[in-house]
PDB file of C-alpha atoms in Angstrom:
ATOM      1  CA  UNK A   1       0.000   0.000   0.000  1.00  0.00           C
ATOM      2  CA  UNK A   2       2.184   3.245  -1.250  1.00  0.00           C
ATOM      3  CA  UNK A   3       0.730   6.251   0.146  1.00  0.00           C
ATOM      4  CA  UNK A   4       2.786   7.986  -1.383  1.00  0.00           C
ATOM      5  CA  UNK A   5       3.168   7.746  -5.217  1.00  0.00           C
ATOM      6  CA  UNK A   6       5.240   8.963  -7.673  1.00  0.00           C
ATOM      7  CA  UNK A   7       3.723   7.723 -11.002  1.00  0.00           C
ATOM      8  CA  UNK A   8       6.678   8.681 -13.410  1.00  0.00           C
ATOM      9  CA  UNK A   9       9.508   6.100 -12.964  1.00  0.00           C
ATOM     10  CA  UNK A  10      11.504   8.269 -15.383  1.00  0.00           C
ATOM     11  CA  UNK A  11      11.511  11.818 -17.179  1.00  0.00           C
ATOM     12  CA  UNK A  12      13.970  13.661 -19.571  1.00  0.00           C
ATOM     13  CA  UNK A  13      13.977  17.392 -20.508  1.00  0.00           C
ATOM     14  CA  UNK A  14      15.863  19.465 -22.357  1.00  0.00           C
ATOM     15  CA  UNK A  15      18.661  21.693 -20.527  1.00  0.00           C
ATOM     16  CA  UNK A  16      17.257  25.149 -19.451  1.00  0.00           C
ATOM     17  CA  UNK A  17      13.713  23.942 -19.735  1.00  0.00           C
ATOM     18  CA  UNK A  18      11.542  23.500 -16.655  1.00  0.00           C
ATOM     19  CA  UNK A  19      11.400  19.871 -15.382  1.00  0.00           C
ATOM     20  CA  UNK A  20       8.275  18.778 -13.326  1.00  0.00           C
ATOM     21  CA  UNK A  21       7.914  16.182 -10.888  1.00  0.00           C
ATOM     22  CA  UNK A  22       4.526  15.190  -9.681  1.00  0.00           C
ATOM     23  CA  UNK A  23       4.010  13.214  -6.357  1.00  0.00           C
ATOM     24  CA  UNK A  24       0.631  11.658  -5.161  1.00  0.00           C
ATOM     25  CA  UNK A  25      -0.109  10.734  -1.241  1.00  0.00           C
ATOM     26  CA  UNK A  26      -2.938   9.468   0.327  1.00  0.00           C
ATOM     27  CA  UNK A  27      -2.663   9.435   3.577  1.00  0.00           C
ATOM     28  CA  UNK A  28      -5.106  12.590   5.084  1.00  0.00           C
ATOM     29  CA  UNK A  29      -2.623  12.870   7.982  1.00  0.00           C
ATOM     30  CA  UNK A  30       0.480  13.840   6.256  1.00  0.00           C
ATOM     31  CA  UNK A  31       0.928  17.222   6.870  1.00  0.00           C
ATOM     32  CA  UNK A  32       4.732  18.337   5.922  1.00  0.00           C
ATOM     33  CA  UNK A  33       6.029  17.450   2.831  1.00  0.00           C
ATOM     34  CA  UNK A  34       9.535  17.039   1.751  1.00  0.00           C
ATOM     35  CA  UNK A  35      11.571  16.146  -1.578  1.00  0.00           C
ATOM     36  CA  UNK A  36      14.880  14.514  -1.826  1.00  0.00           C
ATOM     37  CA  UNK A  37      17.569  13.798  -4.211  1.00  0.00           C
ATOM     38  CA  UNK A  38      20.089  11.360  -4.900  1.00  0.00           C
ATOM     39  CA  UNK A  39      22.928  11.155  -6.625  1.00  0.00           C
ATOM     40  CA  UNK A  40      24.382   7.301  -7.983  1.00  0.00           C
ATOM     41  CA  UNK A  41      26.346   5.560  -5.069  1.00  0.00           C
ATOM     42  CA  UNK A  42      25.382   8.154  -3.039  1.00  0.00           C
ATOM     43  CA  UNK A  43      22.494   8.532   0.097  1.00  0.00           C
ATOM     44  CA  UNK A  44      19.762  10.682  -0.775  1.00  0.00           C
ATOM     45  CA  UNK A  45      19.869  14.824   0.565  1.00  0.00           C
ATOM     46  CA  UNK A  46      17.592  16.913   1.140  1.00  0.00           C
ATOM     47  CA  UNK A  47      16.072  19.517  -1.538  1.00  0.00           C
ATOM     48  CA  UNK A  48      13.129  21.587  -0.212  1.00  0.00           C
ATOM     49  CA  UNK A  49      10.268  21.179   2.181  1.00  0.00           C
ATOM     50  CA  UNK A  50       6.472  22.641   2.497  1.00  0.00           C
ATOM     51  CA  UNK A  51       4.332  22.516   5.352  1.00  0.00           C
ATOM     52  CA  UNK A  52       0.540  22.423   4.436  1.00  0.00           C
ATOM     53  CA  UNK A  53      -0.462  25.533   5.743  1.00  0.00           C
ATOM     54  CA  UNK A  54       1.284  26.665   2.753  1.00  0.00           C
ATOM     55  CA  UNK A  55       0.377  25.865  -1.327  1.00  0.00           C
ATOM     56  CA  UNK A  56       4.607  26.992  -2.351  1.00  0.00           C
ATOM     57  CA  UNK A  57       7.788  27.168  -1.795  1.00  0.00           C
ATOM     58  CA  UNK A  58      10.416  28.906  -3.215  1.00  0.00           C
ATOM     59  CA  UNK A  59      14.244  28.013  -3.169  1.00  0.00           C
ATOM     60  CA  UNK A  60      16.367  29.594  -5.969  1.00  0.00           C
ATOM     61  CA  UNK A  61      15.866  27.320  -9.191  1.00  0.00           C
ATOM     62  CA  UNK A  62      13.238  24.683  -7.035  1.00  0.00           C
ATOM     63  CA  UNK A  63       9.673  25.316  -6.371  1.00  0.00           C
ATOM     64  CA  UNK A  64       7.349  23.135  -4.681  1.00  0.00           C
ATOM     65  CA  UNK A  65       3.326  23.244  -4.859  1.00  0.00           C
ATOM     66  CA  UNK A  66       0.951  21.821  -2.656  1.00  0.00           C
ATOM     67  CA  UNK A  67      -2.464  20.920  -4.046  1.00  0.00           C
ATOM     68  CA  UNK A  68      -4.160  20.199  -0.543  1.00  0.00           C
ATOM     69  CA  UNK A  69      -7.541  18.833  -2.083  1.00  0.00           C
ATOM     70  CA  UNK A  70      -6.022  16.677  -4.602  1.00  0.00           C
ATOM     71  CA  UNK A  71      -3.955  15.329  -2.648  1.00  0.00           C
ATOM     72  CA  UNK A  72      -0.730  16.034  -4.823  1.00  0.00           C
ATOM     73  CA  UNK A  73       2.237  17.931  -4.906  1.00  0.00           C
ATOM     74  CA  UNK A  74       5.073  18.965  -7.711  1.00  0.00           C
ATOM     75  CA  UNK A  75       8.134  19.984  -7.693  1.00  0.00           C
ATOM     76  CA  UNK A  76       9.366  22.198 -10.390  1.00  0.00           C
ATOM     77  CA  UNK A  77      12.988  23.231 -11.728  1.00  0.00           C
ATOM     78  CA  UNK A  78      13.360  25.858 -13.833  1.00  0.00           C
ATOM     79  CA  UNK A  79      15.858  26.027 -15.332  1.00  0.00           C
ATOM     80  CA  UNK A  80      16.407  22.666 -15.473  1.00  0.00           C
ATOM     81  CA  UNK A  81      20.782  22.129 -15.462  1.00  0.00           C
ATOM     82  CA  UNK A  82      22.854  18.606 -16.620  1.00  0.00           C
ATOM     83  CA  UNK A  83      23.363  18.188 -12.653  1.00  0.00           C
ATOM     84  CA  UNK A  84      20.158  18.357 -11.611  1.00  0.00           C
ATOM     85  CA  UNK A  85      19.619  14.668 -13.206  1.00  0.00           C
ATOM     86  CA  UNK A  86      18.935  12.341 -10.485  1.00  0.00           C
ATOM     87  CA  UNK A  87      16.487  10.589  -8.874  1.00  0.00           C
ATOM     88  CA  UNK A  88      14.189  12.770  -6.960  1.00  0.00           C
ATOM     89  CA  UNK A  89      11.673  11.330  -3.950  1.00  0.00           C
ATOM     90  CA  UNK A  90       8.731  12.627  -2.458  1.00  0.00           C
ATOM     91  CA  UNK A  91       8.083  12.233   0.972  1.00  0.00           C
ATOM     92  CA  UNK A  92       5.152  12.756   3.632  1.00  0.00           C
ATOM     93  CA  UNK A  93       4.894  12.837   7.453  1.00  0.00           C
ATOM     94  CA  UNK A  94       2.579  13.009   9.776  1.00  0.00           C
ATOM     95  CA  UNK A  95       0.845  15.500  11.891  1.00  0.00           C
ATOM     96  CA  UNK A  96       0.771  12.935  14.528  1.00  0.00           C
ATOM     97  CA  UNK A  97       1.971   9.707  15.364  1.00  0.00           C
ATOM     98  CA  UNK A  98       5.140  10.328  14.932  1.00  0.00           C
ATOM     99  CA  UNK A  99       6.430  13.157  13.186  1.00  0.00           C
ATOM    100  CA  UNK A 100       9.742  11.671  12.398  1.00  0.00           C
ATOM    101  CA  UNK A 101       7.945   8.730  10.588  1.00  0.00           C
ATOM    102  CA  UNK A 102       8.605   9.761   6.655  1.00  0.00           C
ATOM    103  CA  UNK A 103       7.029   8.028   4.248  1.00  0.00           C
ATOM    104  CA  UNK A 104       9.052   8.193   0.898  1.00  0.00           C
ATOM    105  CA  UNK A 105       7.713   7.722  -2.702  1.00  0.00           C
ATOM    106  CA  UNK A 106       9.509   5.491  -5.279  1.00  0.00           C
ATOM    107  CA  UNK A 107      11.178   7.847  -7.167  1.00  0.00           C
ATOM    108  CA  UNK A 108      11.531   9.567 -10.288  1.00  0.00           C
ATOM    109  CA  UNK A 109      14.683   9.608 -12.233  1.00  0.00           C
ATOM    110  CA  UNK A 110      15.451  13.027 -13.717  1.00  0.00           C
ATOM    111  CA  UNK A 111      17.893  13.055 -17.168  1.00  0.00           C
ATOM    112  CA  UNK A 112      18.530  16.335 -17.797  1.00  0.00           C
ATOM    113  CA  UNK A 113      20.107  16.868 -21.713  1.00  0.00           C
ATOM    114  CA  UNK A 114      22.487  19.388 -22.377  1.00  0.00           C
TER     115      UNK A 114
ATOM    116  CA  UNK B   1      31.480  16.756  10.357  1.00  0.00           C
ATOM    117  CA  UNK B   2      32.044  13.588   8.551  1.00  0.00           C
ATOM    118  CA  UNK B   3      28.805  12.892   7.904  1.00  0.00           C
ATOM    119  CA  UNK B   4      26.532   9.571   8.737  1.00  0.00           C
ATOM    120  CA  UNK B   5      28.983   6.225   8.357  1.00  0.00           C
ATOM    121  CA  UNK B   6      27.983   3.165   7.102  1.00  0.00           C
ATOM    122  CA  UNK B   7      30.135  -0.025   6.526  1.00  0.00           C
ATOM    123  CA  UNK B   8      29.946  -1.872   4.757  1.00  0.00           C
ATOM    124  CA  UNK B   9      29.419   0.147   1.257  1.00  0.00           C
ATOM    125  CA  UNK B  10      29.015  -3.260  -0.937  1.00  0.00           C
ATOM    126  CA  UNK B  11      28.424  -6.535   0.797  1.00  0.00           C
ATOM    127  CA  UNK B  12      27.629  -9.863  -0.959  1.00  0.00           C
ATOM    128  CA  UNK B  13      26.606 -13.451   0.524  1.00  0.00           C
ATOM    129  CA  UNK B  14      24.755 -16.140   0.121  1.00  0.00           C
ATOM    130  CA  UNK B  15      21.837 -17.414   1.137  1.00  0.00           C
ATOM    131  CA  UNK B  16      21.033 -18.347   4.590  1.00  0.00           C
ATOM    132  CA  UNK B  17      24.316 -16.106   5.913  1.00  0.00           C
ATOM    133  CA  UNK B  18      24.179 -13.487   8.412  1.00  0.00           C
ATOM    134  CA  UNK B  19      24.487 -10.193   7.517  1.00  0.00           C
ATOM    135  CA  UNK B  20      25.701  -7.336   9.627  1.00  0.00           C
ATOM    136  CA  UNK B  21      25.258  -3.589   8.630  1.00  0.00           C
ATOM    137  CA  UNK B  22      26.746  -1.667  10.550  1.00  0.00           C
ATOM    138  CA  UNK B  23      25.884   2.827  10.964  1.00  0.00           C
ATOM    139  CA  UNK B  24      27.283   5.756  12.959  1.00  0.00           C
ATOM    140  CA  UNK B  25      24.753   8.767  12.894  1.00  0.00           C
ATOM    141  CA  UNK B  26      25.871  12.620  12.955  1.00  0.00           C
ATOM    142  CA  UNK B  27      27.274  13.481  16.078  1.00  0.00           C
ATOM    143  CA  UNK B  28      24.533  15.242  18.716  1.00  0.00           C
ATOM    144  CA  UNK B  29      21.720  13.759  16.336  1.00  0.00           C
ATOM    145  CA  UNK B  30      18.858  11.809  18.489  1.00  0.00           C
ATOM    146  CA  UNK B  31      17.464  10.002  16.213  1.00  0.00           C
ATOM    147  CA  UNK B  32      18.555   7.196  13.822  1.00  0.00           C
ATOM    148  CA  UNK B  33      16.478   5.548  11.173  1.00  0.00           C
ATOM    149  CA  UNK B  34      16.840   2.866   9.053  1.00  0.00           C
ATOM    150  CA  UNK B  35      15.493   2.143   5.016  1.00  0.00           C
ATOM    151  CA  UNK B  36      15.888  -0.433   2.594  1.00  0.00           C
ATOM    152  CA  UNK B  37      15.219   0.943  -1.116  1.00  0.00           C
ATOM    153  CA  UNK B  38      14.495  -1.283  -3.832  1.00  0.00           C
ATOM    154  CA  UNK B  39      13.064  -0.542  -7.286  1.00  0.00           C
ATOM    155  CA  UNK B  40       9.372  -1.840  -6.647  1.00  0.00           C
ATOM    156  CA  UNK B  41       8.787  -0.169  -3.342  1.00  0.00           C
ATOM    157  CA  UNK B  42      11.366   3.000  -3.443  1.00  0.00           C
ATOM    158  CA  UNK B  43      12.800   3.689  -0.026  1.00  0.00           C
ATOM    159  CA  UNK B  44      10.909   1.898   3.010  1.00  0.00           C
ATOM    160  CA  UNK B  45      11.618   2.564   6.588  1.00  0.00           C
ATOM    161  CA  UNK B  46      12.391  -0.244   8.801  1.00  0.00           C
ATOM    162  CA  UNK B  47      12.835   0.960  12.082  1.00  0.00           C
ATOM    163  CA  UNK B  48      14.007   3.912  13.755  1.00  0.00           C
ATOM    164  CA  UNK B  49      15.160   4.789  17.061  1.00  0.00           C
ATOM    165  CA  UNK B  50      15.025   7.816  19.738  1.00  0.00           C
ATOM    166  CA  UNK B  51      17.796   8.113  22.223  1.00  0.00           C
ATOM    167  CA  UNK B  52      19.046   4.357  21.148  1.00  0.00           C
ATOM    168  CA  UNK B  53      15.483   3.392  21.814  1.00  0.00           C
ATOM    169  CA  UNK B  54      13.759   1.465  18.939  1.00  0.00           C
ATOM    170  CA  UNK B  55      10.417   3.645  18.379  1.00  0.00           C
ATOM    171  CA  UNK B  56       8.300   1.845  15.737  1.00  0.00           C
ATOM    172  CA  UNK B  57       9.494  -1.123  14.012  1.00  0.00           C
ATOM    173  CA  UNK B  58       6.640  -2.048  12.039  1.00  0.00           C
ATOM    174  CA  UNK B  59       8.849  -1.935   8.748  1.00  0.00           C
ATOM    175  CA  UNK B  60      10.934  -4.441   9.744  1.00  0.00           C
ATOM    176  CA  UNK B  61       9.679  -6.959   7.130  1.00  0.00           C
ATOM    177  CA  UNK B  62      10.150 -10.260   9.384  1.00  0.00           C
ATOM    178  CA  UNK B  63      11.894 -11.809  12.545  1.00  0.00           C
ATOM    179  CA  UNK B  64      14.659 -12.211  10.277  1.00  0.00           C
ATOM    180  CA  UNK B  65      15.463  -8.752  10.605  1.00  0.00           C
ATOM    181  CA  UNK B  66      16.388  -7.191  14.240  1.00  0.00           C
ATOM    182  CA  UNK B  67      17.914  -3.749  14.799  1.00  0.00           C
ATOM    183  CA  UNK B  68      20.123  -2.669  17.877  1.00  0.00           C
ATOM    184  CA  UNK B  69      21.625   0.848  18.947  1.00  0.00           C
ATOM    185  CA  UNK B  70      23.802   0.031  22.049  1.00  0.00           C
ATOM    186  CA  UNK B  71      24.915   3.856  22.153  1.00  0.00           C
ATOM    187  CA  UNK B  72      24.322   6.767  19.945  1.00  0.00           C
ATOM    188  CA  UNK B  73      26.807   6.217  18.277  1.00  0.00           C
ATOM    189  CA  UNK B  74      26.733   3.430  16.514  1.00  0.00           C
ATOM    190  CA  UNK B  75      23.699   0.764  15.227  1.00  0.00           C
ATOM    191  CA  UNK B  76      23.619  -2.235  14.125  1.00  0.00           C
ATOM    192  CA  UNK B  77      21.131  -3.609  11.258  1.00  0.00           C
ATOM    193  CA  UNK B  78      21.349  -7.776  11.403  1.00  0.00           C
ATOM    194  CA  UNK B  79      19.493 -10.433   8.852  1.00  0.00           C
ATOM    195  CA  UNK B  80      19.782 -13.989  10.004  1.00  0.00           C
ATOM    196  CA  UNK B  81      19.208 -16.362   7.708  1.00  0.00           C
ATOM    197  CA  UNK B  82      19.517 -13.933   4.690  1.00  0.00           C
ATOM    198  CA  UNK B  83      17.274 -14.930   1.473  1.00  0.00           C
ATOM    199  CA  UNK B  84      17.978 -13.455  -2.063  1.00  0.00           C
ATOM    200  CA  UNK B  85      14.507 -11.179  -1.997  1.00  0.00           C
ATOM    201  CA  UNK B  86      16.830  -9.190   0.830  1.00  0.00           C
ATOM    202  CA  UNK B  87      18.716  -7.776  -1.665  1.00  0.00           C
ATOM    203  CA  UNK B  88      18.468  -3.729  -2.013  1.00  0.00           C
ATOM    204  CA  UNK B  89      20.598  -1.081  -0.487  1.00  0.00           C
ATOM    205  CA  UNK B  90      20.196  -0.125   2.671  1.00  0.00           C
ATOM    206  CA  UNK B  91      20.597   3.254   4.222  1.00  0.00           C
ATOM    207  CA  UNK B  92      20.798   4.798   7.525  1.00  0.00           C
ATOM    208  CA  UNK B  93      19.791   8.379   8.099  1.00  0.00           C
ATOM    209  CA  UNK B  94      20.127  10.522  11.218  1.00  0.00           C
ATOM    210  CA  UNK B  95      18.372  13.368  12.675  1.00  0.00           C
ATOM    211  CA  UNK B  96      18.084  15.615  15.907  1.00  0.00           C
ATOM    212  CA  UNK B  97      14.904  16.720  17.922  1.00  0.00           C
ATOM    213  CA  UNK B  98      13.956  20.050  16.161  1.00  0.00           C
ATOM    214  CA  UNK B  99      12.808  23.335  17.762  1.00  0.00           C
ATOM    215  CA  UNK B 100       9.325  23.461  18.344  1.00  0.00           C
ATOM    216  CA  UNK B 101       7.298  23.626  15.346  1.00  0.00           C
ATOM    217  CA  UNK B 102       9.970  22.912  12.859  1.00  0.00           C
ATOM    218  CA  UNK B 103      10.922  19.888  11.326  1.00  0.00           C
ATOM    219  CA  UNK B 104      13.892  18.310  11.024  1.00  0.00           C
ATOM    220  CA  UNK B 105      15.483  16.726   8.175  1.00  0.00           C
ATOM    221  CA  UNK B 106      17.221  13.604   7.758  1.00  0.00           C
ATOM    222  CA  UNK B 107      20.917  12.729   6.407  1.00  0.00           C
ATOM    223  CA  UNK B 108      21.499   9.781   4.896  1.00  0.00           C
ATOM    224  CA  UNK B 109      24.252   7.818   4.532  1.00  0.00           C
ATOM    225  CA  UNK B 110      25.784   6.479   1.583  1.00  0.00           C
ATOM    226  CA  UNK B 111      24.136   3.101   1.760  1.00  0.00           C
ATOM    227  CA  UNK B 112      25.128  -0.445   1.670  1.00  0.00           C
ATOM    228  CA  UNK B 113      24.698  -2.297  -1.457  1.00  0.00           C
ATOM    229  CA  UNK B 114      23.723  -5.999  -0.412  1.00  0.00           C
ATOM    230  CA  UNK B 115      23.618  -8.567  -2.310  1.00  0.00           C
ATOM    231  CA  UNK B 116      22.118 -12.367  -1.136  1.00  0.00           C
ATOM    232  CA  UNK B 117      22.904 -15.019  -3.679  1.00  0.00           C
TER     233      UNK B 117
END
């Protein structure tokens, strides 16, 4: 049972274009949103957050929107650079029950072509 | 800091061995978690811990699986008798308590590749 989804296994775009990753959860309780990304051989880091009080958030190139009633979020990069291809994750917590319990998507590998 | 530690990086065995991962979380951090990540089901937490207290282990997949943190500095992820569907990488992340009304995120470590054949 994923409750949280990422739909597109994989995704290319074209360097300096905008590159957008979508992200489905299900779970009403999640409340703070985060996305990841990893690099090959490496663990995955932290990109950008959004709590749901809020619909964006802005960091530099990275924007993330939060669609409260559809239960979906994106994450968009604009413009999209050859090392921002990696795999990116969505992940959800919890308003209770454990904050610190993240729930992580499966991923989305980004190829980004110069 | 050097970051969160895990040995080994690669690890391959076969079937029915026991496997020991092995993690050392950011110093000061509080709490340690552990994931496997595999292609089907992305990255799945297994158990985490709060002050080298397991907290919710309900991702541990079976009793083949246990998890130990004798101090907090160190943790221990253990699969006896290994089976070939245990094969993913594993990572262990740490993370401390965050002020009130923030939350904290997690650093990972680079992961251990393991392979049960």
């Amino acid at each position: 049972d994923q409750q949280v989804k990422q739909n597109s296994p994989s995704l290319s775009v074209q360097e300096g274009r905008i590159s957008i990753l979508n992200c489905d959860y299900t779970n009403s309780m999640f409340d703070y949103f985060l996305w990841y990304k990893k690099y090959p051989a490496e663990g995955p880091t932290f990109l950008i957050s959004i709590s749901s009080i809020k619909d964006k958030n802005e960091d530099g190139r990275f924007t993330v929107f939060l669609n409260k009633s559809a239960k979906h979020l994106s994450l968009h990069i604009v413009p999209s650079q050859p090392g921002d291809s990696a795999v990116y994750f969505c992940a959800a917590s919890p308003l209770t029950g454990g904050y610190q319990k993240v729930t992580f998507g499966t991923g989305t590998k980004l190829q980004v072509i110069p | 800091d050097a970051g969160v530690i895990q040995s080994p990086r690669h690890e391959v065995t076969e079937m029915g061995q026991e496997v020991t991962l092995r993690c050392k979380p950011i110093s000061g951090h509080d709490y340690l978690f552990w994931y496997r990540q595999t292609m089907m089901r992305g990255l799945e937490l297994l158990i985490y811990f709060n002050n080298n207290v397991p907290i919710d282990d309900s991702g541990m997949p079976e009793d083949r699986f246990s998890a130990k943190m004798p101090n907090a500095s160190f943790s221990t992820l253990k699969i006896q008798p290994s089976e070939p569907r245990d094969s993913a990488v594993y990572f262990c992340a740490s993370s401390q308590t965050p002020d009130r009304g923030r939350r904290d995120t997690q650093y990972f470590g680079p992961g251990t590749r393991l392979t049960v054949l």
